[in-house]
Amino acid sequence: MEENVLESQFRIERLKHLYSYGPLLFVANILVGLTFIIFQKPFFDLSHLLLWCGGLLIVNAWRFKYYKDSLREGLKEENVREYEKKNFIGIVSTAFFWGSSGVFFFPPAEYMSQLMTCLTIAGVISSSVVTLSSNFFFMISFIFIGSVP
């Protein structure tokens, strides 16, 4: 019985660490996404770039919503698994959008665009190592999904 209490406390503290980067992470993610589409604009149709960035914005808005919900409700033994699942879905969704940029925005023979895409993805993934360091599975999932494409 005591192991379950300790495990729940550990989960709560780990999730608090993940959420400690919350607002800064969401703003940075959106700003990097906007900067990315500005640099990619000469190489791609703006509607495709805005569609991608809109998806990233929706994912971050959803992540911000459940972050605010967790602050309002408080992380407790009863809801910590639910917020872990939501956080994982948000992390995987964000990684998917960044990984997809390597597929959709990597034109042949446009070396500056390719370089910008590679550097942006590498920067986002390297920052995820710091922000997701308290949960190894979340961190590896982000790195794998974000870098495989």
PDB file of N, CA and C in Angstrom, residues 12-90:
ATOM      1  N   ILE A  12       3.445  12.562  -9.234  1.00  0.00           N
ATOM      2  CA  ILE A  12       3.012  13.954  -9.076  1.00  0.00           C
ATOM      3  C   ILE A  12       4.206  14.898  -9.185  1.00  0.00           C
ATOM      4  N   GLU A  13       5.293  14.589  -8.507  1.00  0.00           N
ATOM      5  CA  GLU A  13       6.480  15.453  -8.539  1.00  0.00           C
ATOM      6  C   GLU A  13       7.097  15.484  -9.934  1.00  0.00           C
ATOM      7  N   ARG A  14       7.111  14.352 -10.597  1.00  0.00           N
ATOM      8  CA  ARG A  14       7.649  14.296 -11.956  1.00  0.00           C
ATOM      9  C   ARG A  14       6.800  15.138 -12.906  1.00  0.00           C
ATOM     10  N   LEU A  15       5.490  15.060 -12.754  1.00  0.00           N
ATOM     11  CA  LEU A  15       4.593  15.848 -13.591  1.00  0.00           C
ATOM     12  C   LEU A  15       4.710  17.333 -13.271  1.00  0.00           C
ATOM     13  N   LYS A  16       4.890  17.670 -12.015  1.00  0.00           N
ATOM     14  CA  LYS A  16       5.103  19.077 -11.645  1.00  0.00           C
ATOM     15  C   LYS A  16       6.366  19.614 -12.321  1.00  0.00           C
ATOM     16  N   HIS A  17       7.402  18.778 -12.370  1.00  0.00           N
ATOM     17  CA  HIS A  17       8.622  19.197 -13.054  1.00  0.00           C
ATOM     18  C   HIS A  17       8.357  19.425 -14.533  1.00  0.00           C
ATOM     19  N   LEU A  18       7.622  18.522 -15.164  1.00  0.00           N
ATOM     20  CA  LEU A  18       7.290  18.691 -16.580  1.00  0.00           C
ATOM     21  C   LEU A  18       6.471  19.959 -16.803  1.00  0.00           C
ATOM     22  N   TYR A  19       5.553  20.236 -15.903  1.00  0.00           N
ATOM     23  CA  TYR A  19       4.689  21.416 -16.030  1.00  0.00           C
ATOM     24  C   TYR A  19       5.404  22.700 -15.629  1.00  0.00           C
ATOM     25  N   SER A  20       6.528  22.607 -14.953  1.00  0.00           N
ATOM     26  CA  SER A  20       7.217  23.823 -14.519  1.00  0.00           C
ATOM     27  C   SER A  20       7.695  24.658 -15.710  1.00  0.00           C
ATOM     28  N   TYR A  21       7.871  24.031 -16.860  1.00  0.00           N
ATOM     29  CA  TYR A  21       8.272  24.732 -18.075  1.00  0.00           C
ATOM     30  C   TYR A  21       7.066  25.195 -18.884  1.00  0.00           C
ATOM     31  N   GLY A  22       5.867  24.867 -18.449  1.00  0.00           N
ATOM     32  CA  GLY A  22       4.629  25.070 -19.185  1.00  0.00           C
ATOM     33  C   GLY A  22       4.518  26.299 -20.058  1.00  0.00           C
ATOM     34  N   PRO A  23       4.198  27.464 -19.504  1.00  0.00           N
ATOM     35  CA  PRO A  23       3.942  28.638 -20.347  1.00  0.00           C
ATOM     36  C   PRO A  23       5.135  29.029 -21.222  1.00  0.00           C
ATOM     37  N   LEU A  24       6.322  28.981 -20.671  1.00  0.00           N
ATOM     38  CA  LEU A  24       7.509  29.326 -21.451  1.00  0.00           C
ATOM     39  C   LEU A  24       7.675  28.371 -22.632  1.00  0.00           C
ATOM     40  N   LEU A  25       7.431  27.105 -22.398  1.00  0.00           N
ATOM     41  CA  LEU A  25       7.555  26.095 -23.441  1.00  0.00           C
ATOM     42  C   LEU A  25       6.552  26.329 -24.565  1.00  0.00           C
ATOM     43  N   PHE A  26       5.300  26.638 -24.214  1.00  0.00           N
ATOM     44  CA  PHE A  26       4.269  26.845 -25.229  1.00  0.00           C
ATOM     45  C   PHE A  26       4.576  28.081 -26.078  1.00  0.00           C
ATOM     46  N   VAL A  27       4.973  29.159 -25.423  1.00  0.00           N
ATOM     47  CA  VAL A  27       5.298  30.387 -26.152  1.00  0.00           C
ATOM     48  C   VAL A  27       6.513  30.161 -27.048  1.00  0.00           C
ATOM     49  N   ALA A  28       7.546  29.530 -26.518  1.00  0.00           N
ATOM     50  CA  ALA A  28       8.755  29.274 -27.309  1.00  0.00           C
ATOM     51  C   ALA A  28       8.444  28.387 -28.514  1.00  0.00           C
ATOM     52  N   ASN A  29       7.620  27.381 -28.308  1.00  0.00           N
ATOM     53  CA  ASN A  29       7.262  26.467 -29.396  1.00  0.00           C
ATOM     54  C   ASN A  29       6.554  27.223 -30.518  1.00  0.00           C
ATOM     55  N   ILE A  30       5.647  28.106 -30.165  1.00  0.00           N
ATOM     56  CA  ILE A  30       4.906  28.876 -31.164  1.00  0.00           C
ATOM     57  C   ILE A  30       5.833  29.880 -31.859  1.00  0.00           C
ATOM     58  N   LEU A  31       6.692  30.538 -31.099  1.00  0.00           N
ATOM     59  CA  LEU A  31       7.621  31.496 -31.700  1.00  0.00           C
ATOM     60  C   LEU A  31       8.607  30.814 -32.650  1.00  0.00           C
ATOM     61  N   VAL A  32       9.102  29.656 -32.273  1.00  0.00           N
ATOM     62  CA  VAL A  32      10.004  28.912 -33.167  1.00  0.00           C
ATOM     63  C   VAL A  32       9.241  28.482 -34.419  1.00  0.00           C
ATOM     64  N   GLY A  33       7.996  28.054 -34.259  1.00  0.00           N
ATOM     65  CA  GLY A  33       7.181  27.682 -35.417  1.00  0.00           C
ATOM     66  C   GLY A  33       6.954  28.851 -36.360  1.00  0.00           C
ATOM     67  N   LEU A  34       6.652  30.023 -35.806  1.00  0.00           N
ATOM     68  CA  LEU A  34       6.453  31.211 -36.643  1.00  0.00           C
ATOM     69  C   LEU A  34       7.741  31.630 -37.341  1.00  0.00           C
ATOM     70  N   THR A  35       8.845  31.579 -36.615  1.00  0.00           N
ATOM     71  CA  THR A  35      10.141  31.898 -37.219  1.00  0.00           C
ATOM     72  C   THR A  35      10.467  30.915 -38.339  1.00  0.00           C
ATOM     73  N   PHE A  36      10.150  29.664 -38.105  1.00  0.00           N
ATOM     74  CA  PHE A  36      10.394  28.631 -39.111  1.00  0.00           C
ATOM     75  C   PHE A  36       9.619  28.928 -40.400  1.00  0.00           C
ATOM     76  N   ILE A  37       8.341  29.288 -40.284  1.00  0.00           N
ATOM     77  CA  ILE A  37       7.573  29.536 -41.516  1.00  0.00           C
ATOM     78  C   ILE A  37       8.022  30.827 -42.206  1.00  0.00           C
ATOM     79  N   ILE A  38       8.513  31.800 -41.449  1.00  0.00           N
ATOM     80  CA  ILE A  38       9.029  33.025 -42.072  1.00  0.00           C
ATOM     81  C   ILE A  38      10.248  32.703 -42.936  1.00  0.00           C
ATOM     82  N   PHE A  39      11.131  31.873 -42.400  1.00  0.00           N
ATOM     83  CA  PHE A  39      12.323  31.510 -43.172  1.00  0.00           C
ATOM     84  C   PHE A  39      12.011  30.564 -44.329  1.00  0.00           C
ATOM     85  N   GLN A  40      10.961  29.801 -44.224  1.00  0.00           N
ATOM     86  CA  GLN A  40      10.611  28.845 -45.277  1.00  0.00           C
ATOM     87  C   GLN A  40       9.700  29.460 -46.345  1.00  0.00           C
ATOM     88  N   LYS A  41       9.183  30.646 -46.093  1.00  0.00           N
ATOM     89  CA  LYS A  41       8.225  31.272 -47.011  1.00  0.00           C
ATOM     90  C   LYS A  41       8.723  31.380 -48.455  1.00  0.00           C
ATOM     91  N   PRO A  42      10.001  31.715 -48.704  1.00  0.00           N
ATOM     92  CA  PRO A  42      10.438  31.795 -50.106  1.00  0.00           C
ATOM     93  C   PRO A  42      10.432  30.453 -50.846  1.00  0.00           C
ATOM     94  N   PHE A  43      10.394  29.367 -50.111  1.00  0.00           N
ATOM     95  CA  PHE A  43      10.540  28.049 -50.741  1.00  0.00           C
ATOM     96  C   PHE A  43       9.228  27.281 -50.863  1.00  0.00           C
ATOM     97  N   PHE A  44       8.192  27.702 -50.125  1.00  0.00           N
ATOM     98  CA  PHE A  44       6.948  26.934 -50.080  1.00  0.00           C
ATOM     99  C   PHE A  44       5.744  27.850 -50.170  1.00  0.00           C
ATOM    100  N   ASP A  45       4.640  27.256 -50.577  1.00  0.00           N
ATOM    101  CA  ASP A  45       3.372  27.968 -50.608  1.00  0.00           C
ATOM    102  C   ASP A  45       2.984  28.351 -49.179  1.00  0.00           C
ATOM    103  N   LEU A  46       2.601  29.597 -48.987  1.00  0.00           N
ATOM    104  CA  LEU A  46       2.287  30.095 -47.648  1.00  0.00           C
ATOM    105  C   LEU A  46       1.122  29.334 -47.021  1.00  0.00           C
ATOM    106  N   SER A  47       0.174  28.873 -47.813  1.00  0.00           N
ATOM    107  CA  SER A  47      -0.968  28.146 -47.251  1.00  0.00           C
ATOM    108  C   SER A  47      -0.521  26.835 -46.594  1.00  0.00           C
ATOM    109  N   HIS A  48       0.463  26.162 -47.183  1.00  0.00           N
ATOM    110  CA  HIS A  48       0.970  24.926 -46.571  1.00  0.00           C
ATOM    111  C   HIS A  48       1.697  25.220 -45.260  1.00  0.00           C
ATOM    112  N   LEU A  49       2.471  26.280 -45.253  1.00  0.00           N
ATOM    113  CA  LEU A  49       3.190  26.665 -44.044  1.00  0.00           C
ATOM    114  C   LEU A  49       2.220  27.059 -42.937  1.00  0.00           C
ATOM    115  N   LEU A  50       1.196  27.823 -43.296  1.00  0.00           N
ATOM    116  CA  LEU A  50       0.210  28.258 -42.291  1.00  0.00           C
ATOM    117  C   LEU A  50      -0.619  27.086 -41.779  1.00  0.00           C
ATOM    118  N   LEU A  51      -0.909  26.132 -42.636  1.00  0.00           N
ATOM    119  CA  LEU A  51      -1.639  24.941 -42.206  1.00  0.00           C
ATOM    120  C   LEU A  51      -0.815  24.170 -41.174  1.00  0.00           C
ATOM    121  N   TRP A  52       0.472  23.983 -41.452  1.00  0.00           N
ATOM    122  CA  TRP A  52       1.358  23.301 -40.516  1.00  0.00           C
ATOM    123  C   TRP A  52       1.453  24.070 -39.198  1.00  0.00           C
ATOM    124  N   CYS A  53       1.661  25.372 -39.299  1.00  0.00           N
ATOM    125  CA  CYS A  53       1.801  26.189 -38.092  1.00  0.00           C
ATOM    126  C   CYS A  53       0.480  26.253 -37.312  1.00  0.00           C
ATOM    127  N   GLY A  54      -0.640  26.253 -38.027  1.00  0.00           N
ATOM    128  CA  GLY A  54      -1.942  26.217 -37.364  1.00  0.00           C
ATOM    129  C   GLY A  54      -2.128  24.941 -36.563  1.00  0.00           C
ATOM    130  N   GLY A  55      -1.702  23.821 -37.120  1.00  0.00           N
ATOM    131  CA  GLY A  55      -1.762  22.555 -36.378  1.00  0.00           C
ATOM    132  C   GLY A  55      -0.909  22.593 -35.131  1.00  0.00           C
ATOM    133  N   LEU A  56       0.295  23.150 -35.256  1.00  0.00           N
ATOM    134  CA  LEU A  56       1.182  23.294 -34.102  1.00  0.00           C
ATOM    135  C   LEU A  56       0.557  24.208 -33.052  1.00  0.00           C
ATOM    136  N   LEU A  57      -0.101  25.261 -33.507  1.00  0.00           N
ATOM    137  CA  LEU A  57      -0.776  26.189 -32.594  1.00  0.00           C
ATOM    138  C   LEU A  57      -1.929  25.508 -31.864  1.00  0.00           C
ATOM    139  N   ILE A  58      -2.700  24.707 -32.563  1.00  0.00           N
ATOM    140  CA  ILE A  58      -3.826  23.988 -31.941  1.00  0.00           C
ATOM    141  C   ILE A  58      -3.313  23.011 -30.880  1.00  0.00           C
ATOM    142  N   VAL A  59      -2.264  22.274 -31.213  1.00  0.00           N
ATOM    143  CA  VAL A  59      -1.692  21.328 -30.244  1.00  0.00           C
ATOM    144  C   VAL A  59      -1.213  22.072 -28.999  1.00  0.00           C
ATOM    145  N   ASN A  60      -0.538  23.191 -29.192  1.00  0.00           N
ATOM    146  CA  ASN A  60      -0.044  23.951 -28.051  1.00  0.00           C
ATOM    147  C   ASN A  60      -1.171  24.588 -27.255  1.00  0.00           C
ATOM    148  N   ALA A  61      -2.228  25.008 -27.915  1.00  0.00           N
ATOM    149  CA  ALA A  61      -3.389  25.548 -27.193  1.00  0.00           C
ATOM    150  C   ALA A  61      -4.034  24.459 -26.348  1.00  0.00           C
ATOM    151  N   TRP A  62      -4.143  23.251 -26.900  1.00  0.00           N
ATOM    152  CA  TRP A  62      -4.705  22.138 -26.135  1.00  0.00           C
ATOM    153  C   TRP A  62      -3.808  21.800 -24.950  1.00  0.00           C
ATOM    154  N   ARG A  63      -2.505  21.786 -25.164  1.00  0.00           N
ATOM    155  CA  ARG A  63      -1.572  21.515 -24.064  1.00  0.00           C
ATOM    156  C   ARG A  63      -1.667  22.591 -22.983  1.00  0.00           C
ATOM    157  N   PHE A  64      -1.812  23.841 -23.405  1.00  0.00           N
ATOM    158  CA  PHE A  64      -1.942  24.928 -22.436  1.00  0.00           C
ATOM    159  C   PHE A  64      -3.236  24.794 -21.644  1.00  0.00           C
ATOM    160  N   LYS A  65      -4.300  24.351 -22.309  1.00  0.00           N
ATOM    161  CA  LYS A  65      -5.587  24.177 -21.626  1.00  0.00           C
ATOM    162  C   LYS A  65      -5.474  23.132 -20.517  1.00  0.00           C
ATOM    163  N   TYR A  66      -4.896  21.975 -20.817  1.00  0.00           N
ATOM    164  CA  TYR A  66      -4.819  20.976 -19.745  1.00  0.00           C
ATOM    165  C   TYR A  66      -3.763  21.337 -18.711  1.00  0.00           C
ATOM    166  N   TYR A  67      -2.799  22.154 -19.088  1.00  0.00           N
ATOM    167  CA  TYR A  67      -1.860  22.694 -18.086  1.00  0.00           C
ATOM    168  C   TYR A  67      -2.629  23.575 -17.102  1.00  0.00           C
ATOM    169  N   LYS A  68      -3.470  24.464 -17.632  1.00  0.00           N
ATOM    170  CA  LYS A  68      -4.274  25.341 -16.759  1.00  0.00           C
ATOM    171  C   LYS A  68      -5.265  24.518 -15.928  1.00  0.00           C
ATOM    172  N   ASP A  69      -5.853  23.490 -16.519  1.00  0.00           N
ATOM    173  CA  ASP A  69      -6.752  22.599 -15.770  1.00  0.00           C
ATOM    174  C   ASP A  69      -6.030  21.949 -14.605  1.00  0.00           C
ATOM    175  N   SER A  70      -4.802  21.534 -14.834  1.00  0.00           N
ATOM    176  CA  SER A  70      -4.049  20.880 -13.756  1.00  0.00           C
ATOM    177  C   SER A  70      -3.729  21.861 -12.640  1.00  0.00           C
ATOM    178  N   LEU A  71      -3.499  23.125 -12.985  1.00  0.00           N
ATOM    179  CA  LEU A  71      -3.270  24.134 -11.944  1.00  0.00           C
ATOM    180  C   LEU A  71      -4.547  24.397 -11.142  1.00  0.00           C
ATOM    181  N   ARG A  72      -5.668  24.438 -11.854  1.00  0.00           N
ATOM    182  CA  ARG A  72      -6.946  24.703 -11.194  1.00  0.00           C
ATOM    183  C   ARG A  72      -7.353  23.540 -10.286  1.00  0.00           C
ATOM    184  N   GLU A  73      -7.254  22.328 -10.801  1.00  0.00           N
ATOM    185  CA  GLU A  73      -7.657  21.145 -10.026  1.00  0.00           C
ATOM    186  C   GLU A  73      -6.600  20.733  -9.015  1.00  0.00           C
ATOM    187  N   GLY A  74      -5.349  20.966  -9.337  1.00  0.00           N
ATOM    188  CA  GLY A  74      -4.253  20.479  -8.511  1.00  0.00           C
ATOM    189  C   GLY A  74      -3.947  19.029  -8.874  1.00  0.00           C
ATOM    190  N   LEU A  75      -2.685  18.688  -8.848  1.00  0.00           N
ATOM    191  CA  LEU A  75      -2.282  17.313  -9.146  1.00  0.00           C
ATOM    192  C   LEU A  75      -2.448  16.479  -7.887  1.00  0.00           C
ATOM    193  N   LYS A  76      -3.290  15.466  -8.006  1.00  0.00           N
ATOM    194  CA  LYS A  76      -3.573  14.590  -6.865  1.00  0.00           C
ATOM    195  C   LYS A  76      -3.396  13.145  -7.292  1.00  0.00           C
ATOM    196  N   GLU A  77      -3.407  12.287  -6.319  1.00  0.00           N
ATOM    197  CA  GLU A  77      -3.260  10.860  -6.590  1.00  0.00           C
ATOM    198  C   GLU A  77      -4.332  10.362  -7.557  1.00  0.00           C
ATOM    199  N   GLU A  78      -5.539  10.938  -7.476  1.00  0.00           N
ATOM    200  CA  GLU A  78      -6.661  10.473  -8.304  1.00  0.00           C
ATOM    201  C   GLU A  78      -6.536  10.895  -9.768  1.00  0.00           C
ATOM    202  N   ASN A  79      -5.878  12.024 -10.029  1.00  0.00           N
ATOM    203  CA  ASN A  79      -5.876  12.517 -11.408  1.00  0.00           C
ATOM    204  C   ASN A  79      -4.497  12.535 -12.076  1.00  0.00           C
ATOM    205  N   VAL A  80      -3.463  12.097 -11.376  1.00  0.00           N
ATOM    206  CA  VAL A  80      -2.120  12.201 -11.931  1.00  0.00           C
ATOM    207  C   VAL A  80      -1.942  11.345 -13.185  1.00  0.00           C
ATOM    208  N   ARG A  81      -2.526  10.179 -13.230  1.00  0.00           N
ATOM    209  CA  ARG A  81      -2.394   9.323 -14.428  1.00  0.00           C
ATOM    210  C   ARG A  81      -3.104   9.946 -15.632  1.00  0.00           C
ATOM    211  N   GLU A  82      -4.236  10.567 -15.396  1.00  0.00           N
ATOM    212  CA  GLU A  82      -4.966  11.240 -16.474  1.00  0.00           C
ATOM    213  C   GLU A  82      -4.113  12.363 -17.074  1.00  0.00           C
ATOM    214  N   TYR A  83      -3.490  13.172 -16.211  1.00  0.00           N
ATOM    215  CA  TYR A  83      -2.658  14.259 -16.709  1.00  0.00           C
ATOM    216  C   TYR A  83      -1.371  13.759 -17.344  1.00  0.00           C
ATOM    217  N   GLU A  84      -0.855  12.639 -16.886  1.00  0.00           N
ATOM    218  CA  GLU A  84       0.307  12.036 -17.546  1.00  0.00           C
ATOM    219  C   GLU A  84      -0.057  11.618 -18.969  1.00  0.00           C
ATOM    220  N   LYS A  85      -1.234  11.001 -19.121  1.00  0.00           N
ATOM    221  CA  LYS A  85      -1.676  10.582 -20.458  1.00  0.00           C
ATOM    222  C   LYS A  85      -1.862  11.789 -21.371  1.00  0.00           C
ATOM    223  N   LYS A  86      -2.522  12.835 -20.854  1.00  0.00           N
ATOM    224  CA  LYS A  86      -2.726  14.043 -21.656  1.00  0.00           C
ATOM    225  C   LYS A  86      -1.389  14.673 -22.032  1.00  0.00           C
ATOM    226  N   ASN A  87      -0.475  14.707 -21.088  1.00  0.00           N
ATOM    227  CA  ASN A  87       0.841  15.275 -21.363  1.00  0.00           C
ATOM    228  C   ASN A  87       1.567  14.460 -22.426  1.00  0.00           C
ATOM    229  N   PHE A  88       1.479  13.142 -22.338  1.00  0.00           N
ATOM    230  CA  PHE A  88       2.135  12.295 -23.326  1.00  0.00           C
ATOM    231  C   PHE A  88       1.536  12.513 -24.715  1.00  0.00           C
ATOM    232  N   ILE A  89       0.218  12.595 -24.797  1.00  0.00           N
ATOM    233  CA  ILE A  89      -0.439  12.838 -26.092  1.00  0.00           C
ATOM    234  C   ILE A  89       0.004  14.180 -26.662  1.00  0.00           C
ATOM    235  N   GLY A  90       0.083  15.196 -25.811  1.00  0.00           N
ATOM    236  CA  GLY A  90       0.544  16.504 -26.257  1.00  0.00           C
ATOM    237  C   GLY A  90       1.983  16.493 -26.722  1.00  0.00           C
TER     238      GLY A  90
END
